[in-house]
CSV table of C-alpha atoms in Angstrom, one decimal:
chain,number,residue,atom,x,y,z
A,29,MET,CA,86.1,160.9,128.7
A,30,SER,CA,85.2,163.9,127.7
A,31,GLU,CA,82.3,164.3,129.9
A,32,VAL,CA,84.6,163.9,133.0
A,33,LYS,CA,86.2,167.4,132.2
A,34,THR,CA,83.6,169.1,133.8
A,35,ILE,CA,83.8,167.8,137.1
A,36,ASP,CA,85.6,169.4,139.8
A,37,VAL,CA,87.8,167.3,141.2
A,38,SER,CA,90.2,170.1,142.5
A,39,SER,CA,89.5,169.0,146.3
A,40,VAL,CA,90.4,165.2,145.8
A,41,SER,CA,94.0,164.7,147.5
A,42,PHE,CA,95.1,161.5,147.9
A,43,SER,CA,98.0,161.1,151.0
A,44,SER,CA,99.8,158.3,149.4
A,45,THR,CA,101.5,157.2,146.0
A,46,VAL,CA,101.8,154.0,145.7
A,47,PHE,CA,100.0,152.0,148.6
A,48,PRO,CA,96.6,153.6,149.3
A,49,SER,CA,96.3,154.6,152.5
A,50,ASP,CA,92.9,153.2,154.5
A,51,ALA,CA,91.6,157.1,154.3
A,52,ASP,CA,92.4,157.0,150.2
A,53,MET,CA,90.2,154.1,150.0
A,54,GLU,CA,87.7,155.6,152.2
A,55,LEU,CA,88.0,158.5,150.0
A,56,TRP,CA,88.3,156.6,146.7
A,57,ASN,CA,85.2,154.3,147.2
A,58,SER,CA,83.2,157.9,148.4
A,59,LEU,CA,83.5,159.2,145.2
A,60,SER,CA,81.4,158.1,142.3
A,61,GLU,CA,82.2,156.6,139.3
A,62,LYS,CA,82.1,159.6,137.1
A,63,GLU,CA,84.2,161.3,139.7
A,64,GLN,CA,86.6,158.5,140.1
A,65,ARG,CA,86.9,158.5,136.3
A,66,ALA,CA,87.4,162.5,136.2
A,67,VAL,CA,90.7,161.9,138.9
A,68,VAL,CA,92.1,159.3,136.7
A,69,ARG,CA,91.7,161.3,133.9
A,70,ARG,CA,93.1,164.6,136.3
A,71,ASP,CA,96.3,162.3,137.4
A,72,LEU,CA,96.5,161.1,133.5
A,73,ASP,CA,97.0,165.0,131.7
A,74,ALA,CA,99.1,166.0,134.6
A,75,ALA,CA,101.7,163.2,133.3
A,76,GLU,CA,101.0,164.1,130.1
A,77,ALA,CA,102.1,167.7,131.0
A,78,SER,CA,104.7,167.0,132.9
A,79,GLY,CA,107.1,166.0,130.1
A,80,VAL,CA,108.9,163.4,128.8
A,81,ALA,CA,111.3,161.2,131.3
A,82,GLU,CA,114.8,160.8,130.3
A,83,PRO,CA,115.2,157.0,128.9
A,84,GLU,CA,116.3,154.7,131.7
A,85,THR,CA,116.5,150.6,131.9
A,86,ALA,CA,114.9,148.8,134.3
A,87,ALA,CA,118.4,148.2,135.7
A,88,GLU,CA,118.6,151.9,136.3
A,89,ILE,CA,115.5,152.1,137.7
A,90,LEU,CA,116.0,149.9,140.1
A,91,GLU,CA,119.3,151.0,141.1
A,92,ARG,CA,117.9,154.7,141.6
A,93,VAL,CA,115.0,153.7,143.9
A,94,ARG,CA,117.8,151.3,145.8
A,95,SER,CA,119.4,154.0,146.7
A,96,SER,CA,117.1,156.6,147.6
A,97,PRO,CA,117.4,157.1,151.5
A,98,LEU,CA,114.0,155.9,152.3
A,99,GLU,CA,111.9,159.1,154.6
């Protein structure tokens, strides 16, 4: 996957974080396979660089999510 590090996907930005919108799907499908892999690599690198998450049980996660107000 090292070859995808040289592909510039800085302008690729999706609007949804959970379920892709129609526009997100259209954008994803317009990318080449290498561009798709570069986007995945970029997002994995960003997630790894963000640090270690605090440990939570599944019950704690559900409680936190359910108590969050809908936007």
